[in-house]
Backbone as ProteinMPNN parsed JSONL, in Angstrom:
{"seq_chain_A": "MINQLETDLQEITSLLEKSERTRVQDVLKLEQKKIEKEISVKRHQKEQQAKREADPTSASKAYTVKINNYGWDQSEHFVKIYITLNGVHKIAPENVKVTFTERSFVLLVKDLDGKNHQMTINNLLNPVDVQDSSKKIKTDMVLVMCKKKTTKKWECLTQVQKQIKEKDKPSVNPDENADPSDGLMSMLKKMYSDGDDEMKRTINKAWSESQDKKAKGDGDISNMGMF", "coords_chain_A": {"N_chain_A": [[105.436, -143.192, 184.235], [105.85, -141.768, 186.641], [105.236, -143.798, 188.45], [107.305, -145.581, 187.956], [109.505, -144.092, 188.779], [108.878, -143.862, 191.484], [109.123, -146.516, 192.272], [111.854, -146.859, 191.864], [112.75, -145.101, 193.811], [111.897, -146.35, 196.168], [113.494, -148.637, 196.102], [116.057, -147.547, 196.32], [115.845, -146.383, 198.825], [115.583, -148.658, 200.374], [118.088, -149.861, 199.926], [119.659, -147.927, 201.089], [119.006, -148.171, 203.77], [120.141, -150.601, 204.327], [122.812, -150.279, 203.788], [126.141, -149.798, 205.072], [128.505, -148.445, 204.832], [129.809, -145.185, 204.851], [130.466, -143.697, 202.565], [129.06, -144.995, 200.536], [126.481, -144.566, 201.443], [126.291, -141.781, 201.189], [126.319, -141.46, 198.386], [123.974, -142.807, 197.704], [122.087, -141.2, 199.02], [122.266, -138.796, 197.593], [121.285, -139.621, 195.114], [118.749, -140.327, 195.899], [117.609, -137.829, 196.627], [117.65, -136.632, 194.125], [115.834, -138.194, 192.642], [113.504, -137.785, 194.129], [113.075, -135.052, 193.655], [112.622, -135.131, 190.902], [110.276, -136.624, 190.788], [108.532, -134.83, 192.052], [108.469, -132.735, 190.173], [107.355, -134.062, 187.941], [104.839, -134.741, 188.943], [103.736, -132.213, 189.302], [103.629, -131.349, 186.636], [101.806, -133.216, 185.682], [99.502, -132.515, 187.077], [99.057, -129.947, 186.021], [98.571, -130.626, 183.365], [96.226, -132.067, 183.658], [94.506, -130.038, 184.472], [94.445, -128.471, 182.155], [93.243, -130.233, 180.381], [90.782, -130.499, 181.571], [89.802, -127.95, 181.275], [90.125, -126.762, 178.372], [90.355, -124.192, 177.374], [91.693, -122.686, 179.181], [94.4, -121.862, 178.994], [94.322, -120.094, 176.866], [92.781, -118.126, 177.969], [94.42, -116.933, 179.785], [96.249, -113.986, 180.59], [98.82, -112.17, 178.821], [102.156, -111.578, 179.698], [104.698, -109.253, 179.16], [108.078, -109.897, 178.63], [110.845, -108.201, 179.76], [113.277, -108.141, 181.039], [116.503, -109.489, 180.853], [119.568, -111.329, 180.39], [122.667, -111.523, 178.579], [125.269, -113.262, 176.807], [128.135, -114.462, 174.963], [129.628, -117.084, 172.987], [132.114, -118.548, 170.892], [130.553, -119.615, 168.864], [127.868, -119.238, 169.525], [125.246, -116.963, 170.492], [123.98, -116.234, 173.589], [121.033, -115.985, 175.405], [119.683, -115.217, 178.503], [116.869, -115.849, 180.37], [115.099, -115.255, 183.219], [112.637, -117.066, 184.872], [110.623, -117.844, 187.34], [109.928, -121.125, 188.355], [109.66, -122.171, 185.806], [110.774, -124.541, 184.971], [109.109, -126.434, 185.935], [106.782, -126.622, 184.505], [105.043, -128.126, 181.673], [107.252, -129.142, 179.071], [106.463, -128.623, 176.438], [105.099, -126.287, 176.655], [106.825, -124.261, 176.438], [108.073, -122.356, 173.985], [110.136, -121.355, 171.247], [110.467, -119.24, 168.541], [112.368, -118.771, 165.69], [113.881, -116.394, 163.427], [116.104, -115.219, 160.848], [116.902, -112.76, 161.849], [115.64, -112.372, 164.267], [113.852, -113.433, 167.27], [111.188, -115.09, 169.017], [110.067, -115.745, 172.178], [107.779, -117.767, 173.849], [106.075, -118.544, 176.682], [103.743, -120.588, 177.999], [100.969, -120.581, 180.252], [102.188, -120.306, 182.871], [102.067, -120.064, 186.188], [99.414, -119.236, 185.83], [99.623, -117.333, 183.855], [100.659, -116.153, 180.596], [103.881, -115.733, 179.166], [105.835, -113.578, 177.264], [108.51, -112.862, 175.05], [110.025, -110.75, 172.751], [112.533, -110.288, 170.443], [113.754, -108.234, 168.091], [115.54, -107.359, 165.036], [118.222, -108.431, 165.338], [121.768, -108.145, 165.832], [123.436, -109.442, 163.97], [122.879, -111.866, 161.319], [121.399, -115.065, 162.184], [121.712, -118.647, 162.401], [118.946, -120.287, 161.716], [118.144, -122.985, 161.757], [119.949, -124.291, 163.462], [119.675, -122.98, 165.844], [118.408, -122.866, 169.214], [116.705, -123.827, 172.306], [117.02, -124.093, 175.897], [115.758, -125.477, 178.852], [116.17, -124.604, 182.103], [116.638, -124.714, 185.713], [114.333, -122.508, 186.917], [114.8, -120.874, 184.718], [115.073, -119.907, 181.259], [117.088, -120.656, 178.553], [118.033, -119.182, 175.66], [119.484, -120.002, 172.648], [121.173, -118.641, 170.123], [122.437, -119.49, 167.09], [125.414, -118.457, 165.688], [126.169, -117.234, 162.416], [128.655, -116.642, 161.603], [131.883, -116.528, 163.205], [132.329, -114.088, 164.241], [132.671, -111.58, 166.75], [130.016, -110.225, 168.649], [129.1, -106.873, 169.206], [126.869, -105.806, 170.405], [123.504, -106.882, 171.252], [121.397, -106.242, 169.542], [120.663, -104.354, 166.488], [119.591, -101.86, 167.017], [120.524, -101.307, 169.6], [123.22, -101.039, 169.002], [123.201, -98.737, 167.389], [122.402, -96.823, 169.266], [124.573, -96.95, 170.981], [126.65, -96.056, 169.322], [125.755, -93.508, 168.811], [126.097, -92.311, 171.258], [128.815, -92.077, 171.438], [131.636, -89.857, 171.656], [132.05, -87.253, 169.261], [134.516, -87.35, 166.709], [137.001, -85.663, 164.881], [137.343, -86.571, 161.582], [139.206, -85.815, 159.733], [142.501, -86.059, 159.131], [144.297, -84.116, 158.512], [143.322, -81.828, 159.515], [143.192, -78.934, 161.627], [144.259, -79.555, 164.878], [143.177, -78.069, 166.944], [140.628, -77.527, 166.123], [139.178, -79.861, 166.551], [139.31, -79.926, 169.32], [137.873, -77.631, 169.934], [135.342, -78.335, 168.965], [134.682, -80.38, 170.707], [134.628, -78.988, 173.145], [132.539, -77.199, 172.64], [130.388, -78.977, 172.524], [130.458, -80.003, 175.128], [129.86, -77.662, 176.535], [127.341, -77.057, 175.543], [125.824, -79.298, 176.33], [126.282, -79.391, 179.017], [125.761, -78.779, 182.6], [124.946, -75.931, 184.728], [127.199, -75.573, 186.356], [129.233, -76.777, 184.834], [129.239, -75.039, 182.621], [130.035, -72.655, 183.852], [132.626, -73.379, 184.585], [133.854, -73.755, 182.076], [133.581, -71.199, 180.978], [135.198, -69.791, 182.743], [137.679, -70.904, 182.171], [137.943, -69.971, 179.57], [138.049, -67.19, 179.951], [140.442, -66.98, 181.391], [142.19, -67.935, 179.464], [142.013, -65.927, 177.562], [143.125, -63.789, 178.931], [145.753, -64.689, 179.183], [146.413, -64.82, 176.505], [146.307, -62.153, 175.806], [148.539, -61.272, 177.104], [150.422, -62.498, 175.672], [151.253, -65.132, 176.113], [149.455, -67.136, 175.819], [148.133, -70.382, 175.065], [145.857, -71.579, 174.362], [143.145, -72.135, 172.216], [141.021, -69.643, 170.677], [138.044, -69.111, 172.396], [135.74, -67.701, 172.012], [133.187, -68.127, 171.105], [131.461, -68.939, 173.069]], "CA_chain_A": [[106.734, -142.595, 184.523], [105.925, -141.491, 188.079], [105.265, -145.095, 189.148], [108.65, -146.135, 187.803], [110.39, -143.311, 189.653], [108.561, -144.223, 192.875], [109.724, -147.832, 192.488], [113.299, -146.611, 192.005], [112.963, -144.454, 195.102], [111.735, -147.372, 197.2], [114.658, -149.519, 196.067], [117.202, -146.804, 196.853], [115.614, -146.248, 200.266], [115.887, -149.966, 200.945], [119.55, -150.019, 199.893], [120.224, -146.976, 202.047], [118.808, -148.731, 205.116], [121.023, -151.771, 204.491], [124.23, -149.928, 203.614], [126.868, -149.477, 206.298], [129.634, -147.579, 204.519], [129.407, -143.776, 204.731], [130.609, -143.247, 201.175], [127.936, -145.562, 199.787], [125.274, -143.871, 201.911], [126.279, -140.429, 200.598], [125.945, -141.597, 196.977], [122.556, -143.179, 197.667], [121.3, -140.045, 199.449], [122.24, -137.865, 196.465], [120.375, -140.172, 194.108], [117.424, -140.263, 196.499], [117.137, -136.459, 196.474], [117.452, -136.385, 192.696], [114.592, -138.854, 192.227], [112.401, -137.091, 194.804], [112.845, -133.806, 192.919], [112.057, -135.479, 189.596], [108.89, -137.03, 191.038], [107.792, -133.61, 192.334], [108.278, -132.022, 188.901], [106.428, -134.833, 187.107], [103.496, -134.618, 189.518], [103.252, -130.865, 188.989], [103.286, -131.346, 185.208], [100.593, -134.013, 185.519], [98.392, -131.697, 187.585], [98.826, -128.887, 185.034], [97.969, -131.251, 182.189], [94.841, -132.408, 184.008], [93.746, -128.78, 184.461], [94.245, -128.066, 180.764], [92.285, -131.145, 179.774], [89.472, -130.207, 182.152], [89.368, -126.672, 180.699], [91.061, -126.521, 177.269], [90.479, -122.766, 177.056], [92.327, -121.976, 180.298], [95.642, -121.219, 178.553], [93.998, -118.957, 176.01], [92.193, -117.092, 178.813], [95.47, -116.284, 180.561], [96.773, -112.785, 179.951], [100.228, -112.306, 178.447], [103.08, -110.638, 180.32], [105.864, -108.991, 178.319], [109.37, -110.081, 179.301], [111.786, -107.138, 179.409], [114.568, -108.339, 181.695], [117.273, -110.646, 180.413], [121.011, -111.139, 180.294], [123.198, -112.241, 177.417], [126.702, -113.307, 176.548], [128.385, -115.17, 173.714], [130.798, -117.92, 172.8], [132.576, -118.423, 169.514], [129.538, -120.057, 167.909], [126.494, -118.956, 169.952], [124.83, -115.848, 171.337], [123.129, -116.873, 174.59], [120.153, -115.051, 176.12], [119.214, -115.839, 179.736], [115.607, -115.272, 180.847], [114.717, -115.846, 184.51], [111.205, -117.237, 185.088], [110.486, -118.76, 188.477], [109.064, -122.281, 188.177], [109.484, -122.558, 184.401], [111.21, -125.931, 184.8], [108.069, -127.321, 186.454], [105.663, -126.756, 183.568], [105.299, -129.057, 180.566], [108.226, -128.594, 178.114], [105.809, -128.131, 175.218], [104.56, -124.95, 176.916], [107.904, -123.29, 176.211], [108.387, -122.388, 172.552], [110.902, -120.245, 170.685], [110.407, -119.168, 167.081], [113.521, -118.014, 165.206], [114.14, -116.004, 162.041], [117.514, -114.845, 160.747], [117.195, -111.523, 162.57], [114.764, -112.183, 165.428], [113.265, -114.622, 167.884], [110.067, -114.854, 169.936], [109.906, -116.761, 173.221], [106.44, -117.794, 174.431], [105.903, -119.507, 177.776], [102.309, -120.636, 178.251], [100.375, -121.1, 181.482], [103.096, -120.331, 184.016], [101.379, -119.351, 187.271], [98.19, -118.661, 185.318], [99.905, -116.273, 182.883], [101.575, -116.411, 179.491], [105.012, -114.809, 179.181], [106.355, -113.467, 175.897], [109.661, -111.986, 174.811], [110.294, -110.584, 171.326], [113.756, -109.555, 170.123], [113.861, -107.985, 166.653], [116.746, -106.678, 164.53], [119.478, -108.926, 165.897], [122.902, -107.445, 165.236], [123.875, -110.2, 162.795], [121.999, -113.002, 161.024], [121.665, -116.309, 162.91], [121.324, -119.883, 161.72], [117.652, -120.672, 162.299], [118.071, -124.436, 161.924], [120.777, -124.752, 164.586], [119.364, -122.238, 167.068], [117.599, -123.74, 170.081], [116.44, -123.355, 173.666], [117.205, -125.057, 176.975], [115.01, -125.129, 180.065], [116.94, -124.888, 183.309], [115.897, -124.371, 186.923], [113.889, -121.11, 186.973], [115.42, -120.104, 183.647], [115.086, -120.373, 179.87], [118.29, -120.238, 177.834], [117.838, -119.141, 174.209], [120.801, -120.095, 172.026], [121.169, -118.244, 168.711], [123.665, -119.958, 166.432], [126.019, -117.467, 164.807], [126.534, -117.678, 161.064], [130.109, -116.489, 161.574], [132.446, -116.487, 164.568], [132.562, -112.677, 164.586], [132.168, -111.178, 168.062], [128.931, -109.239, 168.623], [129.264, -105.745, 170.129], [125.576, -105.644, 171.081], [122.569, -107.924, 170.871], [120.555, -105.797, 168.427], [121.124, -103.217, 165.706], [119.149, -100.645, 167.712], [121.477, -101.073, 170.689], [124.462, -100.56, 168.402], [122.987, -97.356, 166.965], [122.402, -96.002, 170.479], [125.951, -96.94, 171.479], [127.448, -95.21, 168.437], [125.272, -92.137, 168.98], [126.638, -91.794, 172.517], [130.26, -91.889, 171.336], [132.012, -88.467, 171.35], [132.416, -87.057, 167.858], [135.944, -87.178, 166.466], [137.255, -85.096, 163.565], [137.935, -87.615, 160.773], [140.214, -85.271, 158.837], [143.797, -86.109, 159.801], [145.046, -82.909, 158.206], [142.643, -80.681, 160.109], [143.833, -78.316, 162.779], [143.836, -80.271, 166.1], [142.382, -77.207, 167.815], [139.231, -77.598, 165.693], [138.575, -80.978, 167.271], [139.167, -79.505, 170.721], [136.781, -76.667, 170.007], [134.074, -79.054, 168.783], [134.405, -81.105, 171.944], [134.258, -78.024, 174.172], [131.207, -76.708, 172.311], [129.414, -80.001, 172.918], [130.436, -80.034, 176.595], [129.178, -76.456, 176.992], [125.929, -77.152, 175.169], [125.154, -80.362, 177.082], [126.625, -79.351, 180.439], [124.922, -78.045, 183.55], [125.432, -74.576, 185.028], [128.556, -75.665, 186.904], [130.122, -77.045, 183.708], [129.339, -73.818, 181.812], [130.857, -71.698, 184.596], [134.016, -73.834, 184.503], [134.365, -73.488, 180.728], [133.695, -69.744, 180.845], [136.364, -69.363, 183.518], [138.856, -71.296, 181.39], [138.011, -69.075, 178.417], [138.499, -65.886, 180.435], [141.867, -67.082, 181.718], [142.951, -68.087, 178.221], [142.041, -64.618, 176.912], [144.097, -62.981, 179.67], [147.088, -65.157, 178.794], [146.63, -64.456, 175.11], [146.572, -60.716, 175.785], [149.914, -61.098, 177.589], [151.317, -63.109, 174.7], [151.703, -66.477, 176.465], [148.32, -68.062, 175.768], [148.261, -71.499, 174.137], [144.529, -72.181, 174.192], [142.467, -71.495, 171.08], [139.959, -68.681, 170.987], [136.787, -69.748, 172.762], [134.798, -66.599, 172.076], [131.825, -68.494, 170.684], [130.635, -69.154, 174.238]], "C_chain_A": [[106.902, -142.334, 186.016], [106.008, -142.787, 188.875], [106.66, -145.707, 189.096], [109.641, -145.407, 188.712], [110.151, -143.65, 191.125], [109.14, -145.582, 193.234], [111.228, -147.705, 192.687], [113.614, -146.024, 193.372], [112.858, -145.451, 196.247], [112.965, -148.282, 197.273], [115.885, -148.826, 196.652], [117.071, -146.638, 198.362], [115.953, -147.549, 200.985], [117.393, -150.204, 201.008], [120.22, -149.121, 200.921], [120.124, -147.502, 203.47], [119.771, -149.884, 205.387], [122.502, -151.409, 204.439], [124.852, -149.499, 204.93], [128.003, -148.49, 206.052], [129.154, -146.146, 204.229], [129.435, -143.297, 203.29], [129.443, -143.739, 200.316], [126.639, -144.862, 200.165], [125.154, -142.478, 201.282], [125.831, -140.47, 199.141], [124.457, -141.902, 196.85], [121.65, -142.011, 198.064], [121.18, -139.01, 198.325], [121.251, -138.33, 195.399], [118.934, -140.12, 194.606], [116.824, -138.869, 196.333], [116.825, -136.127, 195.02], [116.125, -136.965, 192.218], [113.39, -138.181, 192.862], [112.052, -135.788, 194.084], [112.17, -134.085, 191.575], [110.593, -135.894, 189.732], [108.017, -135.799, 191.269], [107.479, -132.836, 191.051], [107.251, -132.735, 188.032], [104.998, -134.73, 187.629], [102.898, -133.258, 189.206], [102.818, -130.776, 187.531], [101.985, -132.104, 184.952], [99.364, -133.23, 185.975], [98.034, -130.589, 186.59], [98.138, -129.439, 183.793], [96.503, -131.589, 182.442], [93.957, -131.166, 183.994], [93.454, -128.331, 183.036], [93.212, -128.938, 180.071], [90.87, -130.882, 180.291], [88.897, -128.91, 181.581], [90.34, -126.276, 179.596], [91.268, -125.046, 176.953], [91.228, -121.993, 178.133], [93.585, -121.245, 179.865], [95.354, -119.989, 177.715], [93.398, -117.815, 176.812], [93.26, -116.309, 179.574], [95.982, -115.05, 179.83], [98.282, -112.925, 179.766], [101.054, -111.187, 179.069], [104.303, -110.485, 179.415], [107.14, -109.124, 179.139], [110.329, -108.998, 178.83], [113.189, -107.377, 179.968], [115.249, -109.616, 181.217], [118.755, -110.3, 180.492], [121.513, -111.885, 179.069], [124.724, -112.241, 177.42], [126.907, -114.122, 175.272], [129.613, -116.049, 173.82], [131.217, -117.745, 171.343], [131.456, -118.698, 168.515], [128.105, -119.678, 168.281], [126.387, -117.615, 170.68], [123.778, -116.414, 172.284], [122.343, -115.815, 175.364], [119.54, -115.79, 177.308], [117.967, -115.115, 180.241], [115.191, -115.996, 182.129], [113.195, -115.863, 184.648], [111.025, -118.28, 186.192], [109.493, -119.876, 188.174], [108.915, -122.761, 186.749], [109.878, -124.014, 184.157], [110.135, -126.926, 185.268], [106.9, -127.51, 185.498], [106.038, -127.703, 182.437], [106.24, -128.416, 179.547], [107.582, -128.027, 176.857], [105.169, -126.748, 175.416], [105.606, -123.848, 176.719], [108.339, -123.397, 174.757], [109.189, -121.147, 172.15], [110.842, -120.337, 169.165], [111.524, -118.248, 166.593], [113.333, -117.579, 163.754], [115.618, -115.602, 162.0], [117.865, -113.637, 161.617], [116.322, -111.318, 163.805], [114.438, -113.518, 166.085], [112.139, -114.188, 168.822], [109.995, -116.032, 170.898], [108.499, -116.653, 173.786], [106.36, -118.914, 175.459], [104.437, -119.473, 178.177], [101.989, -121.189, 179.636], [101.398, -121.317, 182.594], [102.486, -119.449, 185.102], [100.143, -118.601, 186.77], [98.38, -117.543, 184.312], [100.76, -116.82, 181.743], [102.67, -115.343, 179.533], [105.628, -114.776, 177.784], [107.51, -112.472, 175.821], [109.93, -111.949, 173.317], [111.549, -109.749, 171.149], [113.854, -109.453, 168.604], [115.203, -107.342, 166.319], [118.017, -107.11, 165.26], [120.65, -108.317, 165.142], [123.381, -108.113, 163.954], [122.904, -111.345, 162.535], [122.395, -114.237, 161.84], [121.18, -117.49, 162.083], [120.057, -120.421, 162.393], [117.617, -122.157, 162.646], [118.802, -124.917, 163.174], [120.598, -123.936, 165.86], [118.375, -123.061, 167.907], [117.342, -123.073, 171.43], [116.77, -124.474, 174.648], [116.419, -124.564, 178.183], [115.825, -125.565, 181.27], [116.1, -124.505, 184.534], [115.618, -122.871, 186.967], [114.47, -120.257, 185.852], [115.207, -120.757, 182.289], [116.338, -119.795, 179.215], [118.013, -120.332, 176.339], [119.224, -119.076, 173.561], [120.691, -119.809, 170.528], [122.498, -118.629, 168.081], [124.178, -118.883, 165.465], [126.275, -118.069, 163.426], [128.032, -117.531, 160.826], [130.596, -116.422, 163.016], [132.742, -115.065, 165.023], [131.932, -112.335, 165.94], [131.11, -110.083, 167.917], [129.218, -108.137, 169.645], [128.023, -105.565, 170.996], [124.666, -106.788, 170.635], [121.767, -107.528, 169.635], [121.172, -104.607, 167.698], [120.749, -101.9, 166.38], [120.114, -100.296, 168.837], [122.803, -100.544, 170.155], [124.342, -99.102, 167.981], [123.02, -96.404, 168.159], [123.825, -95.849, 171.014], [126.816, -96.003, 170.648], [127.045, -93.742, 168.567], [125.875, -91.495, 170.223], [128.14, -91.575, 172.483], [130.569, -90.422, 171.05], [132.457, -88.348, 169.909], [133.903, -86.777, 167.739], [136.123, -86.638, 165.068], [137.957, -86.118, 162.69], [139.06, -87.121, 159.878], [141.556, -85.203, 159.555], [144.592, -84.83, 159.598], [144.434, -81.66, 158.837], [143.423, -80.167, 161.309], [143.35, -79.024, 164.048], [142.965, -79.409, 167.001], [140.915, -77.21, 167.42], [138.493, -78.717, 166.418], [138.337, -80.642, 168.727], [137.993, -78.553, 170.88], [135.419, -77.344, 169.88], [133.681, -79.778, 170.062], [133.949, -80.144, 173.05], [132.881, -77.441, 173.927], [130.135, -77.68, 172.783], [129.289, -80.07, 174.439], [129.664, -78.832, 177.148], [127.678, -76.54, 176.745], [125.176, -78.149, 176.037], [125.326, -80.236, 178.587], [125.634, -78.584, 181.291], [125.549, -76.68, 183.833], [126.869, -74.595, 185.534], [129.572, -75.883, 185.788], [130.326, -75.777, 182.878], [130.185, -72.761, 182.516], [132.336, -72.06, 184.504], [134.624, -73.511, 183.148], [134.53, -71.988, 180.509], [134.915, -69.201, 181.582], [137.647, -69.682, 182.757], [139.048, -70.378, 180.197], [138.558, -67.699, 178.829], [139.993, -65.897, 180.729], [142.71, -67.187, 180.465], [143.057, -66.754, 177.485], [143.051, -63.699, 177.595], [145.518, -63.364, 179.276], [147.415, -64.733, 177.372], [146.972, -62.964, 174.998], [148.002, -60.409, 176.224], [150.931, -61.758, 176.668], [151.786, -64.496, 175.038], [150.564, -67.477, 176.439], [148.564, -69.171, 174.774], [146.939, -72.242, 173.948], [143.803, -71.42, 173.109], [141.356, -70.566, 171.554], [138.637, -69.382, 171.248], [135.654, -68.738, 172.796], [133.384, -66.957, 171.691], [130.928, -68.777, 171.869], [130.039, -67.846, 174.741]], "O_chain_A": [[107.946, -142.633, 186.595], [106.752, -142.877, 189.852], [107.134, -146.28, 190.077], [110.504, -146.028, 189.332], [111.091, -143.718, 191.916], [109.596, -145.789, 194.358], [111.809, -148.352, 193.559], [114.6, -146.39, 194.012], [113.645, -145.4, 197.191], [113.418, -148.649, 198.357], [116.66, -149.438, 197.387], [118.057, -146.738, 199.092], [116.537, -147.538, 202.069], [117.912, -150.686, 202.015], [121.213, -149.498, 201.544], [121.032, -147.311, 204.279], [120.169, -150.116, 206.529], [123.346, -152.129, 204.973], [124.19, -148.918, 205.79], [128.415, -147.778, 206.967], [128.214, -145.936, 203.461], [128.539, -142.579, 202.847], [128.911, -143.004, 199.483], [125.798, -144.595, 199.307], [124.066, -142.05, 200.894], [125.055, -139.62, 198.704], [123.765, -141.335, 196.004], [120.564, -141.853, 197.505], [120.118, -138.421, 198.13], [120.483, -137.536, 194.855], [118.009, -139.897, 193.825], [115.664, -138.736, 195.944], [115.855, -135.427, 194.726], [115.383, -136.315, 191.482], [112.359, -138.018, 192.21], [110.877, -135.458, 193.921], [111.261, -133.363, 191.164], [109.767, -135.552, 188.885], [106.902, -135.719, 190.754], [106.365, -132.345, 190.868], [106.375, -132.094, 187.451], [104.054, -134.64, 186.845], [101.714, -133.146, 188.888], [101.774, -130.203, 187.22], [101.169, -131.7, 184.124], [98.314, -133.278, 185.334], [96.858, -130.323, 186.345], [97.238, -128.81, 183.236], [95.652, -131.424, 181.568], [92.805, -131.22, 183.563], [92.353, -127.868, 182.737], [92.407, -128.454, 179.275], [89.891, -131.02, 179.557], [87.685, -128.771, 181.419], [91.286, -125.53, 179.851], [92.263, -124.687, 176.324], [91.387, -120.777, 178.023], [93.827, -120.124, 180.311], [96.038, -118.972, 177.825], [93.484, -116.659, 176.399], [93.037, -115.162, 179.962], [96.133, -115.058, 178.608], [98.936, -113.7, 180.464], [100.703, -110.01, 178.982], [104.872, -111.477, 178.959], [107.264, -108.533, 180.212], [110.599, -108.884, 177.634], [114.171, -106.87, 179.427], [114.64, -110.685, 181.183], [119.137, -109.139, 180.64], [120.839, -112.791, 178.578], [125.368, -111.343, 177.961], [125.94, -114.435, 174.578], [130.513, -115.803, 174.623], [130.704, -116.865, 170.651], [131.41, -118.089, 167.446], [127.21, -119.782, 167.442], [127.305, -117.193, 171.383], [122.796, -117.007, 171.839], [122.918, -114.872, 175.906], [118.95, -116.858, 177.145], [118.004, -113.914, 180.507], [114.959, -117.205, 182.119], [112.541, -114.825, 184.555], [111.258, -119.469, 185.973], [108.355, -119.613, 187.785], [108.124, -123.668, 186.489], [109.367, -124.648, 183.234], [110.25, -128.126, 185.018], [106.114, -128.445, 185.653], [107.209, -128.042, 182.263], [106.047, -127.254, 179.189], [108.087, -127.067, 176.274], [104.747, -126.116, 174.448], [105.302, -122.659, 176.821], [108.905, -124.41, 174.346], [108.951, -120.045, 172.645], [111.131, -121.381, 168.581], [111.622, -117.098, 167.019], [112.716, -118.284, 162.955], [116.3, -115.646, 163.024], [119.003, -113.51, 162.07], [116.263, -110.211, 164.339], [114.708, -114.585, 165.534], [112.139, -113.074, 169.346], [109.875, -117.182, 170.475], [108.067, -115.564, 174.165], [106.555, -120.086, 175.136], [103.941, -118.446, 178.641], [102.63, -122.119, 180.125], [101.459, -122.395, 183.186], [102.403, -118.231, 184.948], [99.853, -117.489, 187.213], [97.416, -116.871, 183.945], [101.48, -117.806, 181.897], [102.414, -114.194, 179.89], [105.908, -115.821, 177.195], [107.488, -111.405, 176.434], [110.051, -112.996, 172.681], [111.625, -108.626, 171.648], [114.016, -110.46, 167.915], [115.908, -106.846, 167.199], [118.787, -106.277, 165.737], [120.541, -108.01, 163.955], [123.694, -107.44, 162.972], [122.179, -111.755, 163.442], [123.57, -114.435, 162.149], [120.349, -117.346, 161.187], [120.107, -120.945, 163.505], [117.12, -122.541, 163.705], [118.343, -125.83, 163.86], [121.291, -124.171, 166.85], [117.602, -123.853, 167.367], [117.709, -121.92, 171.659], [116.796, -125.649, 174.283], [116.421, -123.372, 178.492], [116.132, -126.746, 181.435], [114.975, -124.025, 184.391], [116.542, -122.062, 187.045], [114.619, -119.045, 186.012], [115.166, -121.981, 182.17], [116.609, -118.598, 179.313], [117.785, -121.42, 175.81], [120.031, -118.205, 173.887], [120.18, -120.628, 169.765], [123.555, -118.149, 168.492], [123.47, -118.461, 164.551], [126.56, -119.259, 163.293], [128.607, -118.2, 159.968], [129.796, -116.275, 163.94], [133.342, -114.862, 166.079], [130.81, -112.745, 166.237], [131.29, -109.133, 167.156], [129.539, -108.418, 170.8], [128.119, -105.216, 172.173], [125.021, -107.564, 169.747], [121.485, -108.366, 168.78], [122.074, -103.943, 168.208], [121.508, -100.933, 166.319], [120.48, -99.134, 169.012], [123.436, -99.697, 170.785], [125.266, -98.316, 168.187], [123.592, -95.316, 168.081], [124.23, -94.769, 171.443], [127.619, -95.246, 171.191], [127.882, -92.846, 168.45], [126.134, -90.292, 170.248], [128.694, -90.956, 173.392], [129.847, -89.789, 170.279], [133.151, -89.22, 169.389], [134.48, -86.061, 168.557], [135.46, -87.107, 164.144], [139.078, -86.513, 163.013], [139.799, -87.931, 159.318], [141.739, -84.4, 160.469], [145.456, -84.492, 160.407], [144.976, -80.563, 158.703], [144.21, -80.891, 161.918], [142.143, -79.091, 164.28], [142.119, -79.923, 167.734], [140.046, -76.936, 168.248], [137.349, -78.556, 166.843], [137.315, -81.009, 169.307], [137.219, -78.651, 171.832], [134.468, -76.992, 170.578], [132.514, -79.793, 170.454], [133.014, -80.437, 173.794], [132.126, -77.206, 174.871], [129.12, -77.285, 173.358], [128.189, -80.179, 174.981], [128.908, -78.963, 178.11], [126.86, -76.163, 177.585], [124.04, -77.898, 176.439], [124.614, -80.885, 179.353], [124.788, -77.845, 180.788], [126.567, -76.324, 183.239], [127.666, -73.727, 185.178], [130.636, -75.265, 185.779], [131.448, -75.47, 182.476], [130.959, -72.053, 181.874], [133.193, -71.187, 184.365], [135.763, -73.05, 183.064], [135.517, -71.555, 179.915], [135.579, -68.276, 181.113], [138.572, -68.872, 182.695], [140.178, -70.039, 179.846], [139.409, -67.124, 178.15], [140.718, -64.967, 180.376], [143.798, -66.617, 180.386], [144.076, -66.476, 176.853], [143.747, -62.927, 176.935], [146.374, -62.505, 179.062], [148.541, -64.34, 177.069], [147.82, -62.57, 174.197], [148.603, -59.428, 175.787], [152.139, -61.608, 176.848], [152.644, -65.028, 174.333], [150.699, -68.57, 176.989], [149.154, -68.925, 173.722], [146.902, -73.366, 173.449], [143.84, -70.19, 173.082], [140.835, -70.688, 172.662], [138.164, -70.157, 170.417], [134.697, -68.917, 173.549], [132.464, -66.172, 171.925], [129.713, -68.851, 171.691], [129.307, -67.842, 175.731]]}, "name": "protein", "num_of_chains": 1, "seq": "MINQLETDLQEITSLLEKSERTRVQDVLKLEQKKIEKEISVKRHQKEQQAKREADPTSASKAYTVKINNYGWDQSEHFVKIYITLNGVHKIAPENVKVTFTERSFVLLVKDLDGKNHQMTINNLLNPVDVQDSSKKIKTDMVLVMCKKKTTKKWECLTQVQKQIKEKDKPSVNPDENADPSDGLMSMLKKMYSDGDDEMKRTINKAWSESQDKKAKGDGDISNMGMF"}
């Protein structure tokens, strides 16, 4: 494969020397750079393969690094997870494996800079189609593509993230017939309980002022005496 690429490179170099038109030269230069990069990658892969063959236990000796940083987005049919790993495109493709289940996936990158890299995502928000899920290796990046079983938009990547998100939402009184002031009081109680000293002073001041107004007969704020 490398010999064939080197032959292609020699031919393009020869054509480049003979060409006179700028437009043709630009096209040939682009192709020249592309082939040079491909040769570099293939040589690196060959060197890595030779090392593994010389010491078959080298990959197993490497320690495993846990991958925690990633980004994700989605299209109508796929949830896409982006994992940045410098030089991952230079190692043998078979060293990058992703194992899928309906609710999880495990990415394992072997022997990258003398280390193994692993990422495990459990409890995906919705089931995925294992058969049609896949991976792509890009420059310094692995793209994991989880095929959705439905076109429903995902709020979060995992069920745990959704639970945390819902827990952080302010509580709302579900009873439409309830006194609106009850909802206000619940919110103020939570703000007072969770707030810092400045917040508590502000709420206490508002309560004092509301009591003064109420005593004069023009107050419109509910009793906040529980503070």
